[in-house]
CSV table of C-alpha atoms in Angstrom, one decimal:
chain,number,residue,atom,x,y,z
A,11,MET,CA,221.0,90.4,51.2
A,12,SER,CA,217.9,91.8,49.3
A,13,LYS,CA,215.5,89.6,47.5
A,14,ASN,CA,216.5,88.3,44.1
A,15,THR,CA,220.0,89.8,44.2
A,16,ILE,CA,221.6,86.7,42.8
A,17,ILE,CA,219.0,86.1,40.1
A,18,LYS,CA,219.1,89.7,38.9
A,19,GLY,CA,222.8,89.8,38.7
A,20,THR,CA,222.9,86.4,37.0
A,21,LEU,CA,220.4,87.6,34.4
A,22,ILE,CA,222.4,90.7,33.7
A,23,LEU,CA,225.7,88.7,33.3
A,24,THR,CA,223.9,86.0,31.4
A,25,PHE,CA,222.3,88.4,28.9
A,26,ALA,CA,225.7,90.0,28.3
A,27,GLY,CA,227.4,86.7,28.2
A,28,LEU,CA,224.9,85.3,25.7
A,29,LEU,CA,225.4,88.3,23.4
A,30,THR,CA,229.1,88.0,23.8
A,31,ARG,CA,229.1,84.4,22.9
A,32,LEU,CA,226.8,84.9,20.0
A,33,ILE,CA,229.2,87.4,18.6
A,34,GLY,CA,232.0,85.0,19.5
A,35,PHE,CA,230.3,82.2,17.4
A,36,PHE,CA,230.1,84.4,14.4
A,37,TYR,CA,233.7,85.3,15.0
A,38,ARG,CA,234.7,81.6,15.3
A,39,ILE,CA,233.0,80.9,12.0
A,40,PHE,CA,234.8,83.9,10.5
A,41,LEU,CA,238.2,82.8,11.9
A,42,SER,CA,237.7,79.2,10.7
A,43,LYS,CA,237.2,80.4,7.2
A,44,ALA,CA,239.8,83.2,7.3
A,45,LEU,CA,242.5,81.2,9.0
A,46,GLY,CA,241.8,77.6,8.1
A,47,ALA,CA,241.8,74.7,10.6
A,48,GLU,CA,245.6,74.4,10.9
A,49,THR,CA,246.2,78.1,11.6
A,50,LEU,CA,243.2,78.2,13.9
A,51,GLY,CA,244.9,75.4,15.9
A,52,LEU,CA,248.1,77.5,16.0
A,53,TYR,CA,246.0,80.4,17.3
A,54,GLN,CA,244.6,78.2,20.0
A,55,LEU,CA,248.0,77.1,21.1
A,56,ILE,CA,249.0,80.5,22.5
A,57,PHE,CA,246.1,80.6,25.0
A,58,PRO,CA,247.7,78.2,27.5
A,59,VAL,CA,250.5,80.8,27.9
A,60,TYR,CA,247.9,83.5,28.2
A,61,GLY,CA,246.0,81.5,30.8
A,62,ILE,CA,249.1,80.9,33.0
A,63,CYS,CA,250.0,84.5,33.0
A,64,PHE,CA,246.5,85.7,33.7
A,65,THR,CA,246.3,83.3,36.6
A,66,ILE,CA,249.5,84.8,38.1
A,67,TYR,CA,248.6,88.5,37.7
A,68,ALA,CA,244.8,88.6,37.9
A,69,SER,CA,242.9,85.5,38.7
A,70,GLY,CA,243.6,85.1,42.4
A,71,ILE,CA,243.8,88.9,42.9
A,72,GLN,CA,240.3,89.4,41.3
A,73,THR,CA,238.7,86.8,43.6
A,74,ALA,CA,240.5,88.4,46.7
A,75,ILE,CA,239.3,91.8,45.7
A,76,SER,CA,235.7,90.5,45.3
A,77,LYS,CA,235.7,88.9,48.8
A,78,LEU,CA,237.4,91.9,50.5
A,79,VAL,CA,235.1,94.4,48.9
A,80,ALA,CA,232.1,92.4,49.8
A,81,GLU,CA,233.3,92.3,53.4
A,82,GLU,CA,234.0,96.1,53.5
A,83,ALA,CA,230.7,96.9,51.8
A,84,ALA,CA,228.8,94.8,54.4
A,85,LYS,CA,230.3,97.1,57.0
A,86,GLY,CA,229.1,100.1,55.1
A,87,SER,CA,232.7,101.2,54.3
A,88,THR,CA,232.7,102.3,50.6
A,89,LYS,CA,235.9,104.2,51.1
A,90,SER,CA,237.7,101.0,52.2
A,91,ALA,CA,236.2,99.1,49.2
A,92,LYS,CA,237.8,101.7,46.9
A,93,ARG,CA,241.1,101.3,48.7
A,94,VAL,CA,241.0,97.6,48.2
A,95,LEU,CA,240.5,98.1,44.5
A,96,LYS,CA,243.3,100.7,44.3
A,97,THR,CA,245.7,98.3,46.1
A,98,GLY,CA,244.7,95.4,43.9
A,99,VAL,CA,245.3,97.3,40.7
A,100,LEU,CA,248.7,98.4,41.8
A,101,LEU,CA,249.7,94.8,42.6
A,102,SER,CA,248.2,93.3,39.5
A,103,VAL,CA,249.7,95.8,37.0
A,104,THR,CA,253.1,95.4,38.6
A,105,ILE,CA,253.1,91.6,38.2
A,106,ALA,CA,251.5,91.9,34.7
A,107,SER,CA,254.2,94.3,33.5
A,108,ILE,CA,257.0,92.0,34.7
A,109,LEU,CA,255.3,89.0,32.9
A,110,SER,CA,254.9,91.1,29.7
A,111,ILE,CA,258.6,91.7,29.6
A,112,ILE,CA,259.5,88.1,30.3
A,113,ILE,CA,257.1,86.7,27.6
A,114,TYR,CA,258.2,89.2,25.0
A,115,ASN,CA,261.9,88.5,25.5
A,116,SER,CA,261.4,84.7,25.8
A,117,SER,CA,258.8,84.2,23.0
A,118,ASP,CA,261.1,82.3,20.7
A,119,LEU,CA,262.1,79.9,23.5
A,120,ILE,CA,258.5,79.3,24.6
A,121,ALA,CA,257.3,78.8,21.0
A,122,THR,CA,260.1,76.3,20.2
A,123,LYS,CA,260.5,74.4,23.4
A,124,LEU,CA,257.1,74.5,25.1
A,125,LEU,CA,254.5,75.0,22.3
A,126,LEU,CA,256.6,73.0,19.9
A,127,HIS,CA,255.7,75.4,17.1
A,128,PRO,CA,258.3,78.1,16.4
A,129,GLU,CA,255.9,80.1,14.2
A,130,SER,CA,253.8,81.0,17.2
A,131,ALA,CA,256.6,83.3,18.6
A,132,SER,CA,255.4,86.4,16.9
A,133,SER,CA,251.9,86.0,18.3
A,134,LEU,CA,253.3,85.6,21.8
A,135,ARG,CA,255.2,88.9,21.4
A,136,ILE,CA,252.0,90.7,20.5
A,137,LEU,CA,250.0,89.0,23.2
A,138,ALA,CA,252.5,90.2,25.9
A,139,TYR,CA,251.3,93.8,25.4
A,140,VAL,CA,247.8,93.0,26.7
A,141,PHE,CA,248.7,91.8,30.2
A,142,PRO,CA,248.6,95.1,32.2
A,143,PHE,CA,245.3,96.0,30.6
A,144,CYS,CA,243.8,92.7,31.5
A,145,GLY,CA,245.0,93.1,35.0
A,146,ILE,CA,243.2,96.4,35.5
A,147,THR,CA,240.0,95.1,33.9
A,148,ALA,CA,240.0,92.0,36.1
A,149,CYS,CA,240.5,94.1,39.3
A,150,ILE,CA,237.7,96.5,38.5
A,151,ASN,CA,235.4,93.6,37.6
A,152,GLY,CA,236.3,92.0,40.9
A,153,TYR,CA,235.4,95.2,42.7
A,154,TYR,CA,231.9,95.4,41.1
A,155,TYR,CA,231.3,91.6,41.7
A,156,GLY,CA,232.1,92.3,45.4
A,157,LEU,CA,229.5,95.1,45.4
A,158,LYS,CA,227.0,92.7,43.6
A,159,LYS,CA,226.8,95.2,40.7
A,160,ALA,CA,227.0,93.0,37.6
A,161,GLY,CA,226.2,95.8,35.1
A,162,VAL,CA,229.7,97.1,34.5
A,163,PRO,CA,231.4,93.7,34.2
A,164,ALA,CA,228.6,92.6,31.8
A,165,LEU,CA,229.1,95.6,29.5
A,166,THR,CA,232.8,95.1,29.7
A,167,GLN,CA,232.5,91.7,28.1
A,168,LEU,CA,230.4,93.2,25.3
A,169,VAL,CA,232.8,96.1,24.6
A,170,GLU,CA,235.8,93.8,24.5
A,171,GLN,CA,234.1,91.3,22.1
A,172,ILE,CA,232.7,93.9,19.8
A,173,ILE,CA,235.9,95.9,19.4
A,174,ARG,CA,238.0,92.7,19.0
A,175,VAL,CA,235.7,91.2,16.3
A,176,GLY,CA,235.2,94.5,14.5
A,177,PHE,CA,238.9,95.3,14.4
A,178,VAL,CA,239.9,91.8,13.0
A,179,TYR,CA,237.1,91.7,10.5
A,180,PHE,CA,237.8,95.2,8.9
A,181,ALA,CA,241.6,94.7,9.2
A,182,ALA,CA,241.3,91.3,7.4
A,183,LEU,CA,239.1,92.9,4.7
A,184,TYR,CA,241.6,95.8,4.3
A,185,PHE,CA,244.8,93.8,4.2
A,186,GLY,CA,243.1,91.1,2.0
A,187,GLY,CA,242.4,93.7,-0.7
A,188,GLY,CA,238.7,93.3,-0.5
A,189,LYS,CA,238.9,89.5,0.3
A,190,ILE,CA,238.7,88.1,3.9
A,191,LYS,CA,242.2,87.1,4.7
A,192,ALA,CA,243.5,87.0,8.3
A,193,THR,CA,246.7,85.8,10.0
A,194,CYS,CA,247.2,84.4,13.5
A,195,GLU,CA,249.1,87.6,14.4
A,196,LEU,CA,246.1,89.8,13.2
A,197,ALA,CA,243.7,87.8,15.4
A,198,VAL,CA,246.0,88.4,18.4
A,199,VAL,CA,246.2,92.1,17.7
A,200,GLY,CA,242.4,92.1,17.9
A,201,ILE,CA,242.7,90.7,21.5
A,202,VAL,CA,244.9,93.6,22.4
A,203,PHE,CA,242.6,96.2,21.0
A,204,GLY,CA,239.6,94.6,22.6
A,205,GLU,CA,241.2,94.6,26.0
A,206,ILE,CA,242.3,98.2,25.8
A,207,ALA,CA,238.8,99.2,24.8
A,208,SER,CA,237.2,97.4,27.7
A,209,ASN,CA,239.8,98.8,30.0
A,210,ILE,CA,239.0,102.4,29.0
A,211,TYR,CA,235.3,101.6,29.6
A,212,ASN,CA,236.0,100.3,33.0
A,213,LEU,CA,238.1,103.3,34.0
A,214,ILE,CA,235.4,105.7,32.8
A,215,SER,CA,232.8,103.8,34.9
A,216,LEU,CA,234.9,104.3,38.0
A,217,ILE,CA,235.6,108.0,37.2
A,218,THR,CA,231.9,108.8,36.7
A,219,GLN,CA,231.0,107.2,40.1
A,220,LYS,CA,230.2,109.5,43.0
A,221,LYS,CA,233.5,110.6,44.4
A,222,GLU,CA,234.5,109.8,48.0
A,223,HIS,CA,236.4,112.1,50.4
A,224,TYR,CA,239.4,110.1,51.5
A,225,SER,CA,241.2,110.6,54.8
A,226,SER,CA,244.7,112.1,55.2
A,227,ALA,CA,247.8,110.7,53.4
A,228,GLY,CA,249.1,109.0,56.5
A,229,VAL,CA,245.8,107.1,57.2
A,230,GLU,CA,245.6,106.3,53.4
A,231,ASP,CA,249.0,104.7,53.5
A,232,GLN,CA,248.0,102.8,56.6
A,233,TYR,CA,244.9,101.4,55.0
A,234,GLN,CA,246.8,100.6,51.8
A,235,SER,CA,249.4,98.6,53.7
A,236,ARG,CA,246.6,96.7,55.5
A,237,PHE,CA,244.8,95.9,52.4
A,238,LEU,CA,248.0,94.9,50.6
A,239,ARG,CA,248.7,92.4,53.3
A,240,ALA,CA,245.1,91.1,53.2
A,241,LEU,CA,245.3,90.8,49.4
A,242,PHE,CA,248.5,88.9,49.5
A,243,LYS,CA,247.2,86.6,52.2
A,244,MET,CA,244.1,85.7,50.3
A,245,SER,CA,245.4,85.9,46.7
A,246,VAL,CA,248.7,84.0,47.0
A,247,PRO,CA,247.1,80.6,47.9
A,248,LEU,CA,244.3,81.1,45.3
A,249,THR,CA,246.9,82.1,42.6
A,250,ALA,CA,249.2,79.2,43.5
A,251,ASN,CA,246.3,76.7,43.3
A,252,ARG,CA,245.0,78.1,40.0
A,253,LEU,CA,248.5,78.4,38.6
A,254,PHE,CA,249.1,74.7,39.1
A,255,ILE,CA,245.7,73.9,37.5
A,256,SER,CA,246.5,76.3,34.7
A,257,VAL,CA,249.8,74.6,34.1
A,258,LEU,CA,248.1,71.3,33.9
A,259,HIS,CA,245.6,72.7,31.4
A,260,SER,CA,248.4,74.1,29.3
A,261,PHE,CA,250.3,70.8,29.4
A,262,GLU,CA,247.1,69.1,28.3
A,263,ALA,CA,246.7,71.5,25.4
A,264,ILE,CA,250.3,70.9,24.3
A,265,LEU,CA,250.0,67.2,24.8
A,266,ILE,CA,247.0,66.6,22.6
A,267,PRO,CA,248.5,67.5,19.2
A,268,ALA,CA,251.7,65.5,20.2
A,269,MET,CA,249.6,62.4,21.1
A,270,LEU,CA,247.5,62.7,18.0
A,271,GLN,CA,250.7,62.5,16.0
A,272,LYS,CA,251.5,59.3,17.8
A,273,SER,CA,248.1,57.9,16.7
A,274,GLY,CA,249.3,58.2,13.1
A,275,LEU,CA,248.4,61.7,12.1
A,276,THR,CA,250.9,64.2,10.6
A,277,ALA,CA,251.8,67.4,12.4
A,278,SER,CA,249.5,69.4,10.1
A,279,GLU,CA,246.6,67.0,10.6
A,280,ALA,CA,247.0,66.9,14.4
A,281,LEU,CA,247.0,70.7,14.5
A,282,SER,CA,243.9,70.9,12.3
A,283,LEU,CA,242.1,68.4,14.4
A,284,PHE,CA,243.0,70.3,17.5
A,285,GLY,CA,241.7,73.5,15.9
A,286,ILE,CA,238.4,71.9,15.0
A,287,LEU,CA,238.0,70.5,18.5
A,288,ASN,CA,238.9,73.6,20.5
A,289,GLY,CA,238.0,76.3,18.0
A,290,MET,CA,234.7,74.9,16.8
A,291,ALA,CA,233.1,72.1,18.8
A,292,ILE,CA,234.0,73.1,22.4
A,293,PRO,CA,232.7,76.7,22.1
A,294,PHE,CA,229.3,75.3,21.1
A,295,LEU,CA,229.4,73.0,24.1
A,296,LEU,CA,230.2,75.9,26.4
A,297,PHE,CA,227.6,78.3,25.1
A,298,PRO,CA,224.9,77.3,27.7
A,299,SER,CA,227.5,77.5,30.5
A,300,THR,CA,227.2,81.3,30.2
A,301,ILE,CA,224.3,81.0,32.7
A,302,THR,CA,226.2,78.8,35.2
A,303,ASN,CA,229.3,81.0,34.8
A,304,SER,CA,227.3,84.1,35.6
A,305,LEU,CA,225.6,82.3,38.5
A,306,SER,CA,228.9,81.1,40.0
A,307,VAL,CA,230.5,84.6,39.9
A,308,LEU,CA,227.7,85.9,42.1
A,309,LEU,CA,227.4,82.8,44.3
A,310,LEU,CA,230.9,83.3,45.7
A,311,PRO,CA,230.3,86.6,47.5
A,312,ALA,CA,226.7,85.7,48.4
A,313,ILE,CA,227.8,82.4,50.0
A,314,SER,CA,230.7,84.2,51.7
A,315,GLU,CA,228.5,86.8,53.2
A,316,ALA,CA,225.9,84.3,54.4
A,317,SER,CA,228.7,82.1,55.8
A,318,ALA,CA,230.1,85.1,57.7
A,319,LYS,CA,226.7,85.7,59.2
A,320,GLN,CA,226.3,81.9,59.9
A,321,ASN,CA,223.0,81.9,58.0
A,322,THR,CA,223.0,78.2,57.3
A,323,LYS,CA,219.4,78.3,56.1
A,324,LEU,CA,220.2,80.8,53.4
A,325,ILE,CA,223.3,78.8,52.3
A,326,ALA,CA,221.3,75.6,52.1
A,327,HIS,CA,218.5,77.1,50.1
A,328,THR,CA,220.9,78.9,47.7
A,329,VAL,CA,222.9,75.7,47.1
A,330,SER,CA,219.7,73.6,46.6
A,331,VAL,CA,218.2,76.0,44.0
A,332,SER,CA,221.5,76.8,42.1
A,333,LEU,CA,222.3,73.1,41.8
A,334,LYS,CA,218.8,72.3,40.6
A,335,TYR,CA,218.9,74.8,37.8
A,336,SER,CA,222.5,73.9,36.8
A,337,LEU,CA,221.4,70.3,36.4
A,338,ILE,CA,218.3,71.2,34.4
A,339,LEU,CA,220.4,73.3,32.1
A,340,GLY,CA,222.9,70.5,31.7
A,341,ILE,CA,220.2,67.9,30.9
A,342,PHE,CA,218.6,70.2,28.4
A,343,SER,CA,221.9,70.9,26.7
A,344,THR,CA,222.8,67.3,26.5
A,345,GLY,CA,219.5,66.4,24.8
A,346,PHE,CA,219.8,69.3,22.3
A,347,PHE,CA,223.4,68.5,21.3
A,348,LEU,CA,222.7,64.8,21.0
A,349,PHE,CA,220.0,65.4,18.5
A,350,PHE,CA,221.1,68.6,16.8
A,351,GLY,CA,224.9,68.5,17.4
A,352,SER,CA,225.8,66.9,14.1
A,353,PRO,CA,223.7,69.1,11.7
A,354,LEU,CA,224.6,72.2,13.8
A,355,GLY,CA,228.4,71.6,13.4
A,356,MET,CA,228.1,70.8,9.8
A,357,SER,CA,225.8,73.7,8.9
A,358,VAL,CA,227.9,76.3,10.7
A,359,PHE,CA,231.5,75.2,10.0
A,360,HIS,CA,230.9,72.8,7.0
A,361,ILE,CA,233.2,70.3,8.7
A,362,GLU,CA,231.7,67.0,9.6
A,363,GLU,CA,234.1,66.4,12.5
A,364,ALA,CA,232.9,69.5,14.4
A,365,GLY,CA,229.4,68.1,14.6
A,366,THR,CA,230.6,64.6,15.5
A,367,TYR,CA,232.7,65.8,18.4
A,368,LEU,CA,229.8,67.9,19.6
A,369,VAL,CA,227.5,64.9,19.8
A,370,VAL,CA,230.1,62.7,21.6
A,371,MET,CA,230.9,65.5,24.1
A,372,ALA,CA,227.2,66.3,24.8
A,373,TRP,CA,227.2,64.0,27.8
A,374,LEU,CA,229.7,66.4,29.5
A,375,CYS,CA,227.1,69.2,29.9
A,376,PRO,CA,225.4,68.2,33.2
A,377,PHE,CA,228.7,67.5,34.9
A,378,LEU,CA,230.5,70.5,33.4
A,379,TYR,CA,227.9,73.1,34.4
A,380,THR,CA,227.2,71.6,37.8
A,381,ALA,CA,230.9,71.5,38.6
A,382,THR,CA,231.2,75.3,37.9
A,383,THR,CA,228.4,76.0,40.4
A,384,LEU,CA,229.8,73.5,43.0
A,385,SER,CA,233.3,75.0,42.9
A,386,SER,CA,231.9,78.5,43.5
A,387,ILE,CA,229.9,77.3,46.5
A,388,ILE,CA,233.0,75.6,48.0
A,389,ASN,CA,235.1,78.7,47.4
A,390,GLY,CA,232.4,80.8,49.1
A,391,LEU,CA,232.6,78.6,52.1
A,392,GLY,CA,236.3,79.4,52.4
A,393,LYS,CA,237.4,75.9,51.3
A,394,ALA,CA,239.2,76.9,48.0
A,395,HIS,CA,241.9,74.4,48.8
A,396,LEU,CA,239.4,71.5,48.4
A,397,THR,CA,238.3,72.8,45.0
A,398,PHE,CA,242.0,72.9,44.1
A,399,LEU,CA,242.6,69.3,45.1
A,400,ASN,CA,239.5,68.1,43.2
A,401,SER,CA,240.5,69.9,40.1
A,402,VAL,CA,244.1,68.6,40.3
A,403,ALA,CA,242.8,65.1,40.7
A,404,GLY,CA,240.5,65.3,37.7
A,405,LEU,CA,243.1,67.0,35.5
A,406,SER,CA,245.9,64.6,36.5
A,407,LEU,CA,243.6,61.6,35.6
A,408,ARG,CA,242.8,63.3,32.3
A,409,ILE,CA,246.5,63.8,31.4
A,410,ILE,CA,247.3,60.2,32.3
A,411,LEU,CA,244.4,59.0,30.2
A,412,LEU,CA,245.4,61.3,27.3
A,413,ALA,CA,248.9,59.7,27.2
A,414,LEU,CA,247.5,56.2,27.3
A,415,ILE,CA,244.3,56.4,25.2
A,416,ILE,CA,244.9,58.9,22.4
A,417,PRO,CA,247.8,57.0,20.7
A,418,LYS,CA,245.4,54.0,20.4
A,419,PHE,CA,242.0,55.6,19.8
A,420,GLY,CA,243.0,59.0,18.3
A,421,ILE,CA,240.7,62.0,19.0
A,422,TYR,CA,238.0,59.8,20.6
A,423,GLY,CA,240.6,58.9,23.2
A,424,TYR,CA,240.6,62.6,24.2
A,425,LEU,CA,236.8,62.7,24.4
A,426,ILE,CA,236.7,59.6,26.6
A,427,SER,CA,239.4,61.1,28.8
A,428,VAL,CA,237.6,64.4,29.3
A,429,LEU,CA,234.3,62.6,30.2
A,430,ILE,CA,235.9,60.3,32.8
A,431,SER,CA,238.0,63.1,34.4
A,432,GLN,CA,235.0,65.5,34.6
A,433,LEU,CA,232.9,62.8,36.3
A,434,LEU,CA,235.6,62.4,38.9
A,435,THR,CA,235.9,66.2,39.6
A,436,THR,CA,232.1,66.6,39.8
A,437,ALA,CA,231.7,63.6,42.2
A,438,LEU,CA,234.4,65.0,44.5
A,439,ASP,CA,232.8,68.4,44.6
A,440,VAL,CA,229.4,66.9,45.4
A,441,ILE,CA,230.9,64.9,48.3
A,442,ILE,CA,232.4,68.1,49.8
A,443,VAL,CA,229.2,70.1,49.5
A,444,VAL,CA,227.1,67.3,50.9
A,445,LYS,CA,229.4,67.1,53.9
A,446,ASN,CA,229.4,70.8,54.7
A,447,ILE,CA,225.9,71.9,53.8
A,448,PRO,CA,222.7,70.1,54.8
A,449,PHE,CA,220.7,71.1,51.7
A,450,LYS,CA,217.7,69.3,50.2
A,451,PHE,CA,218.0,67.7,46.8
A,452,ASP,CA,214.8,67.1,44.8
A,453,ALA,CA,215.7,64.3,42.4
A,454,VAL,CA,212.3,64.2,40.8
A,455,ASN,CA,212.3,67.9,39.8
A,456,SER,CA,216.0,68.2,39.2
A,457,LEU,CA,216.6,65.0,37.2
A,458,LEU,CA,213.5,62.9,36.3
A,459,LYS,CA,211.1,65.5,35.0
A,460,PRO,CA,213.7,67.5,33.1
A,461,GLY,CA,215.1,64.3,31.6
A,462,ILE,CA,211.7,63.0,30.4
A,463,ILE,CA,210.6,66.4,29.0
A,464,THR,CA,214.0,67.1,27.3
A,465,PHE,CA,214.1,63.6,25.7
A,466,PHE,CA,210.6,63.8,24.2
A,467,GLY,CA,210.9,67.5,23.3
A,468,CYS,CA,214.1,67.0,21.4
A,469,SER,CA,212.8,63.9,19.7
A,470,VAL,CA,209.7,65.8,18.4
A,471,PHE,CA,211.6,68.9,17.4
A,472,TYR,CA,214.3,66.9,15.6
A,473,ARG,CA,211.7,65.1,13.5
A,474,ALA,CA,210.1,68.5,12.8
A,475,TYR,CA,213.5,69.8,11.8
A,476,LEU,CA,214.0,66.9,9.3
A,477,PHE,CA,210.5,67.5,7.9
A,478,PHE,CA,210.8,71.3,7.4
A,479,LYS,CA,214.3,70.9,6.1
A,480,THR,CA,212.9,69.2,3.0
A,481,VAL,CA,209.9,71.6,2.4
A,482,LEU,CA,211.3,75.0,3.4
A,483,ASP,CA,213.9,76.9,1.4
A,484,ILE,CA,215.8,78.5,4.3
A,485,PRO,CA,219.4,78.1,5.6
A,486,ASP,CA,219.9,75.0,7.7
A,487,VAL,CA,221.4,76.9,10.6
A,488,ALA,CA,218.5,79.3,10.7
A,489,LEU,CA,216.1,76.4,11.0
A,490,ILE,CA,218.2,74.8,13.8
A,491,VAL,CA,218.2,78.2,15.7
A,492,LEU,CA,214.5,78.5,15.3
A,493,CYS,CA,214.0,74.9,16.6
A,494,ALA,CA,216.3,75.7,19.6
A,495,PHE,CA,214.4,78.8,20.5
A,496,VAL,CA,210.9,77.2,20.3
A,497,LEU,CA,212.2,74.0,22.0
A,498,THR,CA,213.5,76.1,24.9
A,499,VAL,CA,210.3,78.0,25.3
A,500,VAL,CA,208.2,74.8,25.2
A,501,THR,CA,210.6,73.1,27.7
A,502,VAL,CA,210.4,75.9,30.2
A,503,TYR,CA,206.6,76.0,29.9
A,504,LEU,CA,206.4,72.2,30.5
A,505,LEU,CA,208.8,72.4,33.5
A,506,LYS,CA,206.7,75.2,35.0
A,507,ALA,CA,203.4,73.3,34.2
A,508,THR,CA,204.7,70.2,36.0
A,509,ASN,CA,206.0,72.3,38.9
A,510,ALA,CA,209.6,71.2,38.2
A,511,ILE,CA,210.6,74.9,38.3
A,512,LYS,CA,209.2,77.8,40.3
A,513,MET,CA,210.4,81.4,40.0
A,514,GLY,CA,209.5,81.9,43.7
A,515,GLU,CA,212.4,79.6,44.5
A,516,TRP,CA,214.8,82.4,43.9
A,517,LYS,CA,213.2,84.7,46.4
A,518,ILE,CA,215.9,84.2,49.1
A,519,THR,CA,216.6,86.4,52.0
């Protein structure tokens, strides 16, 4: 593996991810105003169905393609890598098409019996059209991840987001007769158009690649059969594991509004609160995770390749560095959201609860971001079943706590449940990594220095924010963004000055 392969790919994916999420934030603000909290909650309800279906037709297959392509590329066999992709696309699209038909024809039943909101049926029917396109995109992205070429998947994110947001905005303006007026169905149509656009871009990227001269038809069929068996062998356990987790996530999403009603809220109030939480507060919380998500995507093939070569030194160093930076990011994010979460939520969405939930959930950041990195490391070691068991344990505990705590404490019961369950999942992941990889953990530079610098930095900048808020006539959100940018630069400088971080750490071979 060449020097800086991971960090270069991570930076590419992170840059695209940050732009995508930035666009997504403006889109969330737009949707919150165009739809309202209740309809936004209804819009969020269809995603558990989407998540389950995506897991079946794409998630496991994408990871299997990434691993197989990485293995074939390591052998210098680019032809075989392309055959892996071709076989994976055929498998994914077939499954996706079957699921599209099932969801379309069963939309009324799913909306009424599972989501408990019959009005979501029309959105499900529209969503069903997107499955085959998502399958193709996921497979092509997996192919490029396996080759450690992050550029195409990164641009794919941007294309999808830009087309989706642009379509919904102009359509809402047009159908609203000059006023911004959107429906849940229109927002789902935007998803379909965005995925089709990203799909077209992905296909063009493949077509414009240097063409390979393939072998005869008989040999081609033999290769395809071999890769199909390999994909099945690798993707079926991954899909089964992720499907079970996805079902638990979906059950959780459906359970929350129901339990909120038991706490004394009406159905409309429960759905509105669910919309505020999932459509406003949580996206802010996950914004910094763009970095760890990008890192985890590239860690899996890197760890897999090093593991195959039995390069334990490389694995240990990669794990040590990636965990350190995940923790630093988590600590910084916690500090920022604790101080700025409330004014941030209020200034962006003009809803006090969005900021309140952001502050309460800020403590999740270190555990949430670190767990993403740990899971990718464990999967790269070929122990995906352990990641699955840890996730199931955490989600099962969360669902039990949701049913017990929310009726008594309301939405704060949900926040407590998420924190406890995430602590469990992260702790279990840490135990597995420690048992399998003899890596070094620098507590002073990973926890102590970042914690002290973040606390004092956030304290100073929050006081500066309160002062300038009273003397400067600029939008509150612009002042917060400015504080966030300068605070980030100052924090990075102080971390480098105290030798807590060193760019040379990423020069791994």
